[in-house]
Coordinates of C-alpha atoms in Angstrom, one line a residue:
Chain A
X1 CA -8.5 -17.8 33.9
X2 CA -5.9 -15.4 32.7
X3 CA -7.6 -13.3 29.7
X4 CA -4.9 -12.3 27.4
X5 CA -7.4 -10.2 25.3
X6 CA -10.3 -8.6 26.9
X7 CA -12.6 -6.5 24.8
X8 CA -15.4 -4.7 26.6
X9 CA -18.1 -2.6 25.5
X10 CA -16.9 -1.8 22.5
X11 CA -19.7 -0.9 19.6
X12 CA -17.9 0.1 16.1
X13 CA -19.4 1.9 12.9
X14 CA -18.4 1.3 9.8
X15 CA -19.9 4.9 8.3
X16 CA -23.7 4.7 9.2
X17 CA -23.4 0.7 9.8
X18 CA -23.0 -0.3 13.1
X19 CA -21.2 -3.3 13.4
X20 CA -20.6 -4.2 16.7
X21 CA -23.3 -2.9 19.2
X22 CA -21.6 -2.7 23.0
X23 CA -19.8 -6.1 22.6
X24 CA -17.6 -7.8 25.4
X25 CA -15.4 -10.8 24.9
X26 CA -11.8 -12.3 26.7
X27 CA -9.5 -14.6 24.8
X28 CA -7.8 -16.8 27.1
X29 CA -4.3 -17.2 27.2
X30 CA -2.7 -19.7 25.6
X31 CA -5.9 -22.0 24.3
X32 CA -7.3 -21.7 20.8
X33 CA -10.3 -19.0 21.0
X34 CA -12.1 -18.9 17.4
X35 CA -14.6 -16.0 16.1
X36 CA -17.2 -17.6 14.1
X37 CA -20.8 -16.3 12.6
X38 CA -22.4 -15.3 9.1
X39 CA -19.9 -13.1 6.2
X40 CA -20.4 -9.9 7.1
X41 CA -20.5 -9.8 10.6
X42 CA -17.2 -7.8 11.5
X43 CA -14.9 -10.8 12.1
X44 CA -12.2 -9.4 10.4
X45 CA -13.2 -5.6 11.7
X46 CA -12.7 -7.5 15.0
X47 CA -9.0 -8.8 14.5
X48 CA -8.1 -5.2 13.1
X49 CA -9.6 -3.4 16.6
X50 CA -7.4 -5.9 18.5
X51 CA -4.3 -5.3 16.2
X52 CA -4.9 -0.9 17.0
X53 CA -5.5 -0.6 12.8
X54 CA -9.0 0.8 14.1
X55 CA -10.1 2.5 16.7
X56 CA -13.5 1.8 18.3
X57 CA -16.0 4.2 18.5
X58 CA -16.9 2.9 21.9
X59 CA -15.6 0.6 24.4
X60 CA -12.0 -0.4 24.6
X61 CA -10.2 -2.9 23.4
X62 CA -7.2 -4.3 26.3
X63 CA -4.3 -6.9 25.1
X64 CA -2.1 -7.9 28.1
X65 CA -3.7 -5.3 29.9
X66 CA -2.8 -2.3 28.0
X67 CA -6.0 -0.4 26.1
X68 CA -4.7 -0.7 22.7
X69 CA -6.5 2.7 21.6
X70 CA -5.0 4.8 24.0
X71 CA -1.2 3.4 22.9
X72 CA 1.0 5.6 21.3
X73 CA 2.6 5.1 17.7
X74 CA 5.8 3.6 19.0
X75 CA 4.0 1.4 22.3
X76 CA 1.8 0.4 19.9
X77 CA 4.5 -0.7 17.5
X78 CA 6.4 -2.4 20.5
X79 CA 3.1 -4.4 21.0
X80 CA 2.4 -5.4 17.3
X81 CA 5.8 -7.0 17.8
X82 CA 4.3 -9.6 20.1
X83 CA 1.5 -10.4 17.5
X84 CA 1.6 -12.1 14.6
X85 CA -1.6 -11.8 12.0
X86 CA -1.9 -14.2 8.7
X87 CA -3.9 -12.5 6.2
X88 CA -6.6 -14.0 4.5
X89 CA -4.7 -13.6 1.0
X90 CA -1.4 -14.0 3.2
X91 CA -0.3 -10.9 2.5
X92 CA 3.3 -11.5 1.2
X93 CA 5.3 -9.0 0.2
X94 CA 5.5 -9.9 -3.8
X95 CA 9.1 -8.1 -4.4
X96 CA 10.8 -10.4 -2.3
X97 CA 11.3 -14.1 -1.8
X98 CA 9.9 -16.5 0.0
X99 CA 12.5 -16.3 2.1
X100 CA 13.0 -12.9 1.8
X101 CA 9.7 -12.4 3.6
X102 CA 10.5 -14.6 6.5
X103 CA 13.5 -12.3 7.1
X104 CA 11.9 -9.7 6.8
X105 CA 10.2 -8.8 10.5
X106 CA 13.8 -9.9 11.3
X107 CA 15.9 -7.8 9.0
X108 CA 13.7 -4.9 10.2
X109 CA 13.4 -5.2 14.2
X110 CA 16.8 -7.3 15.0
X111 CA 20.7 -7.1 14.3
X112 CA 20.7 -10.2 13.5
X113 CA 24.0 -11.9 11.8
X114 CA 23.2 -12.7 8.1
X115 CA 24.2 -16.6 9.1
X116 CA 21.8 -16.6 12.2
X117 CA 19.1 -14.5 10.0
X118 CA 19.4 -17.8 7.6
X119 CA 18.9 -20.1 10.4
X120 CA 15.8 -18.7 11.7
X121 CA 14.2 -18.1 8.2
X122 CA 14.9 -21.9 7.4
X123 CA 14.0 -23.1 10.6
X124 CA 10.8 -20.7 10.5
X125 CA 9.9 -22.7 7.3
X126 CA 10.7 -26.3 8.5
X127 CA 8.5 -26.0 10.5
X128 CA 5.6 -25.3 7.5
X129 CA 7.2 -27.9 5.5
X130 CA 8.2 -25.4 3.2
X131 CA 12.3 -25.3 4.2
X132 CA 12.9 -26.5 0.3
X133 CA 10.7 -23.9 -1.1
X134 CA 12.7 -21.3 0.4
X135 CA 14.1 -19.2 -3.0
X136 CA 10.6 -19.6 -4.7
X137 CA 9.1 -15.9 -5.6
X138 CA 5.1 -15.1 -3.9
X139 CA 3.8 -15.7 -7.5
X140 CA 4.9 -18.8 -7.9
X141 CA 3.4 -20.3 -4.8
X142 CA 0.0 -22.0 -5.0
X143 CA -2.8 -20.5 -2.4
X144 CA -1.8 -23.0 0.6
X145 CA 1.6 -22.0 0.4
X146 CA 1.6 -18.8 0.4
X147 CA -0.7 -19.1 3.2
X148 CA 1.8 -21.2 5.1
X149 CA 5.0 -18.9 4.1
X150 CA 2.8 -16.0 5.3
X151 CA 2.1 -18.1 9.0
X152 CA 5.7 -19.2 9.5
X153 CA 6.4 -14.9 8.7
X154 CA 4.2 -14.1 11.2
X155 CA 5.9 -16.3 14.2
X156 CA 9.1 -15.2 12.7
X157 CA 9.5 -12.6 15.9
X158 CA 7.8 -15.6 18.4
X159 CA 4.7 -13.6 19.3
X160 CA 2.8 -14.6 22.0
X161 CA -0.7 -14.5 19.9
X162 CA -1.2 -14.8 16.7
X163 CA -4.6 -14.0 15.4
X164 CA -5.6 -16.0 12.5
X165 CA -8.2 -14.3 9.7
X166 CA -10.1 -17.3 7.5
X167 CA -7.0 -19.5 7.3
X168 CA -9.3 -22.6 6.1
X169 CA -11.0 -20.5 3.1
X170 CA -10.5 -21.9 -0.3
X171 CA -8.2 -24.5 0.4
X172 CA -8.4 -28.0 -0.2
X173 CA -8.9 -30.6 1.9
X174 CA -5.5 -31.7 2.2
X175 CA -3.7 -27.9 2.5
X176 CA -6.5 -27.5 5.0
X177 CA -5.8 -30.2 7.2
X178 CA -2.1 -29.4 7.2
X179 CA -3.3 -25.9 8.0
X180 CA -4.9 -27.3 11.1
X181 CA -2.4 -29.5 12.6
X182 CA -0.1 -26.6 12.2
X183 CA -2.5 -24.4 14.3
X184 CA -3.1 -26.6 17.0
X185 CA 0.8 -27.4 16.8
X186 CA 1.9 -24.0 17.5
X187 CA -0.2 -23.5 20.4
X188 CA 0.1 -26.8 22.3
X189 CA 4.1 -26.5 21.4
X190 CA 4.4 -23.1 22.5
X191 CA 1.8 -22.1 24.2
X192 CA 1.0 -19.3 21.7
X193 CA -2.5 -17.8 22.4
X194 CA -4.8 -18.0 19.0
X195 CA -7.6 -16.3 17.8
X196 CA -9.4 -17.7 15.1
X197 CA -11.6 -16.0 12.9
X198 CA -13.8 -18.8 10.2
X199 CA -17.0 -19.8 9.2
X200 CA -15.3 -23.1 8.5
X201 CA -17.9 -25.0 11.0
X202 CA -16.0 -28.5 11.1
X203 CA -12.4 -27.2 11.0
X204 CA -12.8 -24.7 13.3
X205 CA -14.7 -26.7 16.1
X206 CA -12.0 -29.5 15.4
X207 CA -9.3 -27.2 17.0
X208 CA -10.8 -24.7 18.5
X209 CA -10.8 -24.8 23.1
X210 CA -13.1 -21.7 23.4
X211 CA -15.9 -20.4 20.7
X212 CA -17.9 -17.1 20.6
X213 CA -20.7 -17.3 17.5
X214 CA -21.6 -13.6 16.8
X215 CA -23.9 -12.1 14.6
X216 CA -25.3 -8.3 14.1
X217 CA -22.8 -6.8 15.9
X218 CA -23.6 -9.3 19.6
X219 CA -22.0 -12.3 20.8
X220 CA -24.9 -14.8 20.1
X221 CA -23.6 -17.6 22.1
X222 CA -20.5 -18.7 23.9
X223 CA -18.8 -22.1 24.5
X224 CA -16.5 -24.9 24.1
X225 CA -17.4 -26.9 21.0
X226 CA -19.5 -29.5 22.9
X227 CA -21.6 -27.2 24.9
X228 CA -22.4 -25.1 21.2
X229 CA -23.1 -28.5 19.7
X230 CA -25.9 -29.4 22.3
X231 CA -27.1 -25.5 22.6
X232 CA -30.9 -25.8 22.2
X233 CA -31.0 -22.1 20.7
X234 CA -32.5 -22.1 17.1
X235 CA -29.9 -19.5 15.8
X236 CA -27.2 -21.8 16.8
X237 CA -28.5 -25.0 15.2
X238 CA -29.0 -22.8 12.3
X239 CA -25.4 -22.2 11.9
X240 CA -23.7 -25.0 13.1
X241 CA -26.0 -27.5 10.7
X242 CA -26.1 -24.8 7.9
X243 CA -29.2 -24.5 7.4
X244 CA -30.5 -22.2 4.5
X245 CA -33.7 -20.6 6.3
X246 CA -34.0 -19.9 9.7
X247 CA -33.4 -17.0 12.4
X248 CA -31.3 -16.3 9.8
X249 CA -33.5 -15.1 7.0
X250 CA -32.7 -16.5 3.6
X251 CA -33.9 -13.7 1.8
X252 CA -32.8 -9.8 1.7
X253 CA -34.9 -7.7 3.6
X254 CA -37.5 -6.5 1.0
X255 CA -40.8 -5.1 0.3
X256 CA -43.5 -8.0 0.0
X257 CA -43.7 -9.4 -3.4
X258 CA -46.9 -8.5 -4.3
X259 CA -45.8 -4.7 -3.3
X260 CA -42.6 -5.1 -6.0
X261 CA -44.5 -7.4 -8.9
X262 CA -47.7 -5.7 -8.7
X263 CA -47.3 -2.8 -7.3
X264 CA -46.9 -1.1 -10.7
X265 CA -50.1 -1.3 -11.8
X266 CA -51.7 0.0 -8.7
X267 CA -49.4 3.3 -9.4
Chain B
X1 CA -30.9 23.4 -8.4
X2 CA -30.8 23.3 -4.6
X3 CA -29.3 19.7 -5.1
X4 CA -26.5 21.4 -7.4
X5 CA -25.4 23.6 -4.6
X6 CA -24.9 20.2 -2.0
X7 CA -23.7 18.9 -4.8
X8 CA -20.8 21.5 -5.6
X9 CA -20.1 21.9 -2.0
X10 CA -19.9 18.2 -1.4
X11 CA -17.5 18.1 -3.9
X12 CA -15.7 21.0 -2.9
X13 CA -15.4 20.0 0.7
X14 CA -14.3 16.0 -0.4
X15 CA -11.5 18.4 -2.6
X16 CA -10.6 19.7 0.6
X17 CA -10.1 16.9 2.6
X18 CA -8.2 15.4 0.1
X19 CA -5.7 18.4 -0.2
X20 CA -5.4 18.3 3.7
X21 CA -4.5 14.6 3.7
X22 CA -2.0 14.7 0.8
X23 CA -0.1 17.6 2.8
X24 CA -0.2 15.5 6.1
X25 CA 0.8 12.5 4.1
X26 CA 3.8 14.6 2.2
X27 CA 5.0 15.6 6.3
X28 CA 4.9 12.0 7.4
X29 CA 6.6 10.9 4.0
X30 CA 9.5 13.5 5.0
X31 CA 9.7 13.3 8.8
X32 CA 10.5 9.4 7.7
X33 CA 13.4 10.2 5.1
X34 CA 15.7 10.0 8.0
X35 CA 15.4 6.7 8.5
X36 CA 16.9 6.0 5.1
X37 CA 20.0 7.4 5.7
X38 CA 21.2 3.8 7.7
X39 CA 19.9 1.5 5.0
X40 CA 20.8 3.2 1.9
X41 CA 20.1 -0.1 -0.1
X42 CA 16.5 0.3 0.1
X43 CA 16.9 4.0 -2.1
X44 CA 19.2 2.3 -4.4
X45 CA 17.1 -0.4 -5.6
X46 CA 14.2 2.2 -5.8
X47 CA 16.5 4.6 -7.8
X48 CA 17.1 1.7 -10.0
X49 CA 13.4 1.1 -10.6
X50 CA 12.3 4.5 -11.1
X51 CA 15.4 6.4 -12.1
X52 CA 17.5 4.2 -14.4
X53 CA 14.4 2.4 -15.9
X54 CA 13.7 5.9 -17.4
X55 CA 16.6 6.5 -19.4
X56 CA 15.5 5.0 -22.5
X57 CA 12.8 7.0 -23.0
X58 CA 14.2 10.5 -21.4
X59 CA 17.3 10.1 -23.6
X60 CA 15.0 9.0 -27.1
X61 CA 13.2 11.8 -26.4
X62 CA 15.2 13.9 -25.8
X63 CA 17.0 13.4 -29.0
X64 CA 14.3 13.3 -30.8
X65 CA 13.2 17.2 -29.7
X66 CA 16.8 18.2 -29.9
X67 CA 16.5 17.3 -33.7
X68 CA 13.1 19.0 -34.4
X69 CA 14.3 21.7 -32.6
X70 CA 17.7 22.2 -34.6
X71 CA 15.2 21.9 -37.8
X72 CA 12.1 24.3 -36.8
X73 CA 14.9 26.7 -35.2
X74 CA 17.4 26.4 -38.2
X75 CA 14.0 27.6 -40.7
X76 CA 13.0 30.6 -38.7
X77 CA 16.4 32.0 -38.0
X78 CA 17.6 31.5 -41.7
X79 CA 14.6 33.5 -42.6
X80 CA 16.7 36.8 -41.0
X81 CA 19.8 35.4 -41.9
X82 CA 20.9 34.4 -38.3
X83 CA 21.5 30.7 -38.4
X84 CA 24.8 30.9 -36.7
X85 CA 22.7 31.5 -33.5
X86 CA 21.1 28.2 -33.8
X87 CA 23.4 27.1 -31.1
X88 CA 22.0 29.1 -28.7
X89 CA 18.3 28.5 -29.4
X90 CA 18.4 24.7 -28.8
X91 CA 20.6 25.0 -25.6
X92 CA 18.1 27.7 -24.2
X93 CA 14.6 26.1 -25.0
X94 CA 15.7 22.9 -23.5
X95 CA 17.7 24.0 -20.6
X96 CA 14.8 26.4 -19.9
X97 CA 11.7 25.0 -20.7
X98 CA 12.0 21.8 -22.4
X99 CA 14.2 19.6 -20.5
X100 CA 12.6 20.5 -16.9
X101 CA 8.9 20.2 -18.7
X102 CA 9.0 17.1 -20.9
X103 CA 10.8 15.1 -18.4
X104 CA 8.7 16.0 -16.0
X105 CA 5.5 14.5 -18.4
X106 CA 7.3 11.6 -19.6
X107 CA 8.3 11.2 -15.8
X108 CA 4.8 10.9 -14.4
X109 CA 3.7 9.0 -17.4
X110 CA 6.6 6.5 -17.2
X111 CA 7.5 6.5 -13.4
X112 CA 4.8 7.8 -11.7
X113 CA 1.8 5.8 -13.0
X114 CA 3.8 2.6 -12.4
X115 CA 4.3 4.3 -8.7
X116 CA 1.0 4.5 -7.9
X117 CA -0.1 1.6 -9.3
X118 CA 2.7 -0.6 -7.5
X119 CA 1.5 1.3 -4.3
X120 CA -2.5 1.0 -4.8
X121 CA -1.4 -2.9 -5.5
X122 CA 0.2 -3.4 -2.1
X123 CA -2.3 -1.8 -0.6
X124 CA -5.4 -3.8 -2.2
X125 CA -3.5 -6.5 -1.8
X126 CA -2.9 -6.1 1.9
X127 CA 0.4 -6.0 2.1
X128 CA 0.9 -2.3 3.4
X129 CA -2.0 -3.3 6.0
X130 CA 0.2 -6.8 6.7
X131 CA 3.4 -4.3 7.2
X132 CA 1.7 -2.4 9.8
X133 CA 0.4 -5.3 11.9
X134 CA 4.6 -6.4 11.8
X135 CA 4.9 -3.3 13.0
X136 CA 6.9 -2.0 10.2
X137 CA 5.9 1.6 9.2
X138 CA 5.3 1.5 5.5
X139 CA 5.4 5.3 5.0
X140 CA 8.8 4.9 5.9
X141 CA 9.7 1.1 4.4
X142 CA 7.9 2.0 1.1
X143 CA 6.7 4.9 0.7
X144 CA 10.0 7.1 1.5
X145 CA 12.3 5.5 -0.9
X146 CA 10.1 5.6 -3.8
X147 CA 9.2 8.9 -3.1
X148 CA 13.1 9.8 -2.4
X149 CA 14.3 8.1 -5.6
X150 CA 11.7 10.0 -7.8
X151 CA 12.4 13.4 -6.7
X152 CA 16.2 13.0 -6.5
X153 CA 16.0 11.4 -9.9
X154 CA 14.0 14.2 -12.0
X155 CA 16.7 16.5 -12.2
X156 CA 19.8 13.9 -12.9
X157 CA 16.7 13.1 -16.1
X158 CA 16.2 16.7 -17.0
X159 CA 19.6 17.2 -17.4
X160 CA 20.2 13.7 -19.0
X161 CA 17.2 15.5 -21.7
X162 CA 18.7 18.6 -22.0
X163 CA 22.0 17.1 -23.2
X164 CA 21.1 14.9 -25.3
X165 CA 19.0 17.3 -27.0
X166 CA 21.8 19.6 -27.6
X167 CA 23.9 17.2 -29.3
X168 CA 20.5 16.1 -31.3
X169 CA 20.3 20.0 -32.2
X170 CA 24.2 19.5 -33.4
X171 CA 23.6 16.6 -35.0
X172 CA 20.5 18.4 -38.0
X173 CA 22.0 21.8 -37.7
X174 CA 26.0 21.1 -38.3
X175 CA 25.2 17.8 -39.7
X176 CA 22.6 18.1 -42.2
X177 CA 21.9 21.7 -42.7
X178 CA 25.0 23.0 -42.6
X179 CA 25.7 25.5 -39.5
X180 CA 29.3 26.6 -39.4
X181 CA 30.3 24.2 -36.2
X182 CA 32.6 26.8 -34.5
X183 CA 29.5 29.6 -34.3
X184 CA 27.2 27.0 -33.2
X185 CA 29.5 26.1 -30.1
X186 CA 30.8 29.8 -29.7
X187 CA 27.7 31.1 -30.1
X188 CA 26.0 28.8 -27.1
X189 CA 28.8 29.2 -25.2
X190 CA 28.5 33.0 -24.8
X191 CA 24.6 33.2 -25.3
X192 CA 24.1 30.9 -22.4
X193 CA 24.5 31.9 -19.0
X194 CA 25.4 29.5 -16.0
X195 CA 22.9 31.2 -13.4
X196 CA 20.4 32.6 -15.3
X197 CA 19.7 29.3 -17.5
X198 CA 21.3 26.3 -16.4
X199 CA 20.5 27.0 -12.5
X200 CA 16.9 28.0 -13.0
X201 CA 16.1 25.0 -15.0
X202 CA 17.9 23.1 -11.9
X203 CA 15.4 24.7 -9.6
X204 CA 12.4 24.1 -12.2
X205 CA 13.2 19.9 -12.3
X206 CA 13.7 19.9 -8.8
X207 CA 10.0 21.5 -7.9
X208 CA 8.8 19.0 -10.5
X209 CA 10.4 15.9 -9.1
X210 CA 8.8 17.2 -5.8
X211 CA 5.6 17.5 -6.9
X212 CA 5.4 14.9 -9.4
X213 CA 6.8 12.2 -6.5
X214 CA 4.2 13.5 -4.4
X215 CA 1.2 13.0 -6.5
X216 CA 2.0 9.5 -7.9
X217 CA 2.8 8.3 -4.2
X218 CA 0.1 10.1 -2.6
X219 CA -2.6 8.7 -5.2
X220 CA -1.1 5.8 -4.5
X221 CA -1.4 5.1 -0.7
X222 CA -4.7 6.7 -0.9
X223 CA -6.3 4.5 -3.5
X224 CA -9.5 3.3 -3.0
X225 CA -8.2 -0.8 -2.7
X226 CA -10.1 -2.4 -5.7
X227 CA -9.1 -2.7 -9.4
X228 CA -11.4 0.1 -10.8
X229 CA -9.4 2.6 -7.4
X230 CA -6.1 1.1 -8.7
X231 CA -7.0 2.1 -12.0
X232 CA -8.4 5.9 -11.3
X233 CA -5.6 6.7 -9.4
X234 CA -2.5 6.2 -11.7
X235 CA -5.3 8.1 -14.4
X236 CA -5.6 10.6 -11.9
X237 CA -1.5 10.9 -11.5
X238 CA -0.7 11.0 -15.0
X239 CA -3.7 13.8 -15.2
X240 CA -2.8 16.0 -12.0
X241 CA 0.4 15.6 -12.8
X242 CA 0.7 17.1 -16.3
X243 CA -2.0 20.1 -15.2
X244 CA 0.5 20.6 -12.0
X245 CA 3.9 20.6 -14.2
X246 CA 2.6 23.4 -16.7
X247 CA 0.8 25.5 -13.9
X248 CA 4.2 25.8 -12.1
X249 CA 5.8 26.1 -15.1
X250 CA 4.2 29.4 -15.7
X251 CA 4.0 30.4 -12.5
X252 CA 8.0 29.4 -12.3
X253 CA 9.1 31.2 -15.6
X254 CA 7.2 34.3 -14.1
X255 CA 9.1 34.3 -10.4
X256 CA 12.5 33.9 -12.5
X257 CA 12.8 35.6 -16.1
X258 CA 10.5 38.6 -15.6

């Protein structure tokens, strides 16, 4: 299998907090790869060591083949080029348009005629749905929407993987549905590779080919959907069937509570 | 007491850093002007913003201390019987000091807080992190022209100030207390002198704009991304601002009238 993203070794602080301790993963080409485990956990960190916004502090991080860290400013530009990210919040740039945004990968990495420029925007959006909401402002856009204007920006410049950071969060069930079919639709259209970070259990097992569950900075299991399902590991049944208490502790590490409530009067 | 020292060096040492980083920033802010030359729509609509969005206030102003200054300067000098010379008192004050000087504070508190804070927004808002990842530099898509339009603004303002506030001087001295016009004219005319005035205050605006710029983008891009970092840092441009424009004032008027 032809690994478009292989990460290997790498361990990552976030000041004294380690967040990823010696991890190694590959995202296959072309299939739907999704990132799931607890808030927390460094999904996000994850996307942005992948995308060269950080650099690991051990380990390397290879996309086609090239180890991101050791790119240069402008081979590392050529290579963001093939990527597209959707932001949690979408990111859209709130000067400019709805279409405006579209364009703009386009305005700024191709000559593009101004009457081919309008084709691709308005195509970009057909295929979100949102074609007729083309001259709306960011700030008039509910959540959904500007989460789908901020997908069809981010396949604007046809990457070849687009990495996708809690696109089911705080939607409704409806947005979020259309969310998902659009996913899956991009990738089995075009054969886009995608990389799914969620903690959306249903959603994300609906769509998803390959999953890696991580947790404290180690990937805790990895699978397709129906092998995860039937794991027998107790950590894994905790998340899956969300379960308050388990290897997951529900409570903050803390002193005993006789040490905090009585403690006082020992003192 | 021991903890007062790590304390004073800590800060010290965070000072530092910060210093080092705005002067790498300010290099990587001007290695990317180049790229505006091409595009020169991007600096116009920032000029707009920043520039032209100023007037109002620049130009009430500087009316405003054109007047006072025709009033204050027209009951000192009558005192020795020299009121003909009020002329040249306005014109010199604002060419020299006060145009540069106030337009440089009303600049940072008009145009440079509502830099920083439209910069610490994008950024706590993802956007400049969304810019990188389409592999648009955003030093160079929004940083430079903001930074461009402020400094190349400042002086076209200070001169804007120091214009009006001659003709607000004209207005209360030949107006309302009575200056004989031709002496008022004649007398600024002669008294003023293209170089050693006009030129200098040129040179004092420009130093402003540049610093001024600087700060409010800098604080800006470097804001810590929440509401309360979004807040300090336009405080904090408004604040190093002001302190910077009257240091360099001083230290200006030194290196040229002395």
């Amino acid at each position: 299998m032809d690994a478009h993203i292989r990460i290997e070794g790498v361990t990552f602080y976030r000041g004294d907090r380690m967040i990823f301790d010696d991890i190694s993963m590959e995202i296959p080409r072309g299939q739907i790869t999704a990132i799931m485990g607890p808030s927390g956990t460094g999904k996000t960190t994850l996307l942005r060591l992948i995308g060269g916004q950080l650099v690991p502090n051990a380990g390397h991080v290879y996309v086609d083949g090239q180890d991101v860290a050791a790119l240069s400013r402008s081979e590392l530009y050529t290579l963001r080029k093939r990527m597209g990210m959707l932001f949690q919040s979408g990111a859209l740039l709130t000067d400019l348009s709805v279409f405006e945004n579209v364009a703009f990968p386009l305005r700024e990495h191709t000559r593009m005629g101004e009457d081919m420029l309008r084709d691709m925007v308005l195509m970009k959006l057909e295929s979100v749905g949102l074609r007729g909401a083309h001259a709306l402002m960011p700030a008039e856009l509910s959540g959904g929407m500007a989460r789908r204007v901020a997908l069809a920006r981010s396949i604007a410049l046809d990457p070849d993987l687009i990495m996708y950071d809690e696109p089911f969060t705080g939607l409704d069930p409806i947005t979020m549905a259309t969310i998902v079919t659009l996913i899956r639709r991009l990738n089995d259209a075009v054969g886009i590779t995608s990389l799914l970070v969620s903690h959306d259990i249903h959603e994300t097992l609906s769509i998803a080919d390959v999953v890696y569950l991580i947790s404290e900075g180690k990937v805790v299991e990895r699978g397709t959907p129906d092998t995860l399902s039937n794991s027998n590991s107790a950590w894994v049944k905790q998340f899956l069937q969300g379960l308050p208490d388990g290897p997951v502790p529900f409570h903050y590490p803390a002193p005993s509570l006789a040490e905090d409530f009585l403690g006082q009067r020992d003192a | 007491m021991l903890d007062g020292f790590a304390a004073l060096g800590h800060a010290t040492l965070a000072a530092l850093q910060k210093l080092g980083r705005a002067f790498l920033f300010l290099l990587a802010t001007l290695g990317g002007l180049p790229a505006l030359l091409p595009r020169p729509r991007l600096l116009l609509k920032e000029f707009f913003s920043v520039g032209v969005l100023s007037l109002l206030i620049i130009v009430v102003s500087g009316l405003f201390v054109g007047m006072v200054l025709g009033l204050q300067g027209y009951v000192t000098l009558s005192k020795f019987g020299a009121e003909e010379s009020l002329g040249v008192v306005v014109a010199l004050s604002l060419v020299r000091e006060l145009g540069p000087v106030v337009t440089a504070l009303l600049f940072a508190g008009r145009a440079g807080s509502a830099l920083t804070a439209e910069i610490g927004l994008m950024k706590s808002t993802e956007q400049l992190s969304g810019m990188e990842m389409m592999a648009v530099d955003p030093v160079k898509r929004v940083i430079g022209p903001r930074y461009a339009a402020g400094f190349l603004s400042m002086p076209l303002l200070a001169a804007m100030f120091s214009a009006v506030g001659v003709l607000g001087g004209y207005f209360v001295g030949v107006g309302i207390v009575g200056v004989d016009e031709g002496s008022f004219w004649s007398q600024m005319q002669s008294g003023v002198d293209w170089r050693e005035d006009v030129l200098n205050g040129v040179i004092k605006s420009i130093v402003f704009g540049f610093v001024v710029s600087w700060i409010a983008v800098f604080e800006g891009y470097d804001c810590v991304p929440t509401s309360e970092g979004v807040s300090q840092a336009t405080t904090r441009t408004v604040v190093h601002s002001a302190l910077a424009v009257l240091g360099l004032d001083f230290v200006l008027t030194g290196l040229m009238f002395s």
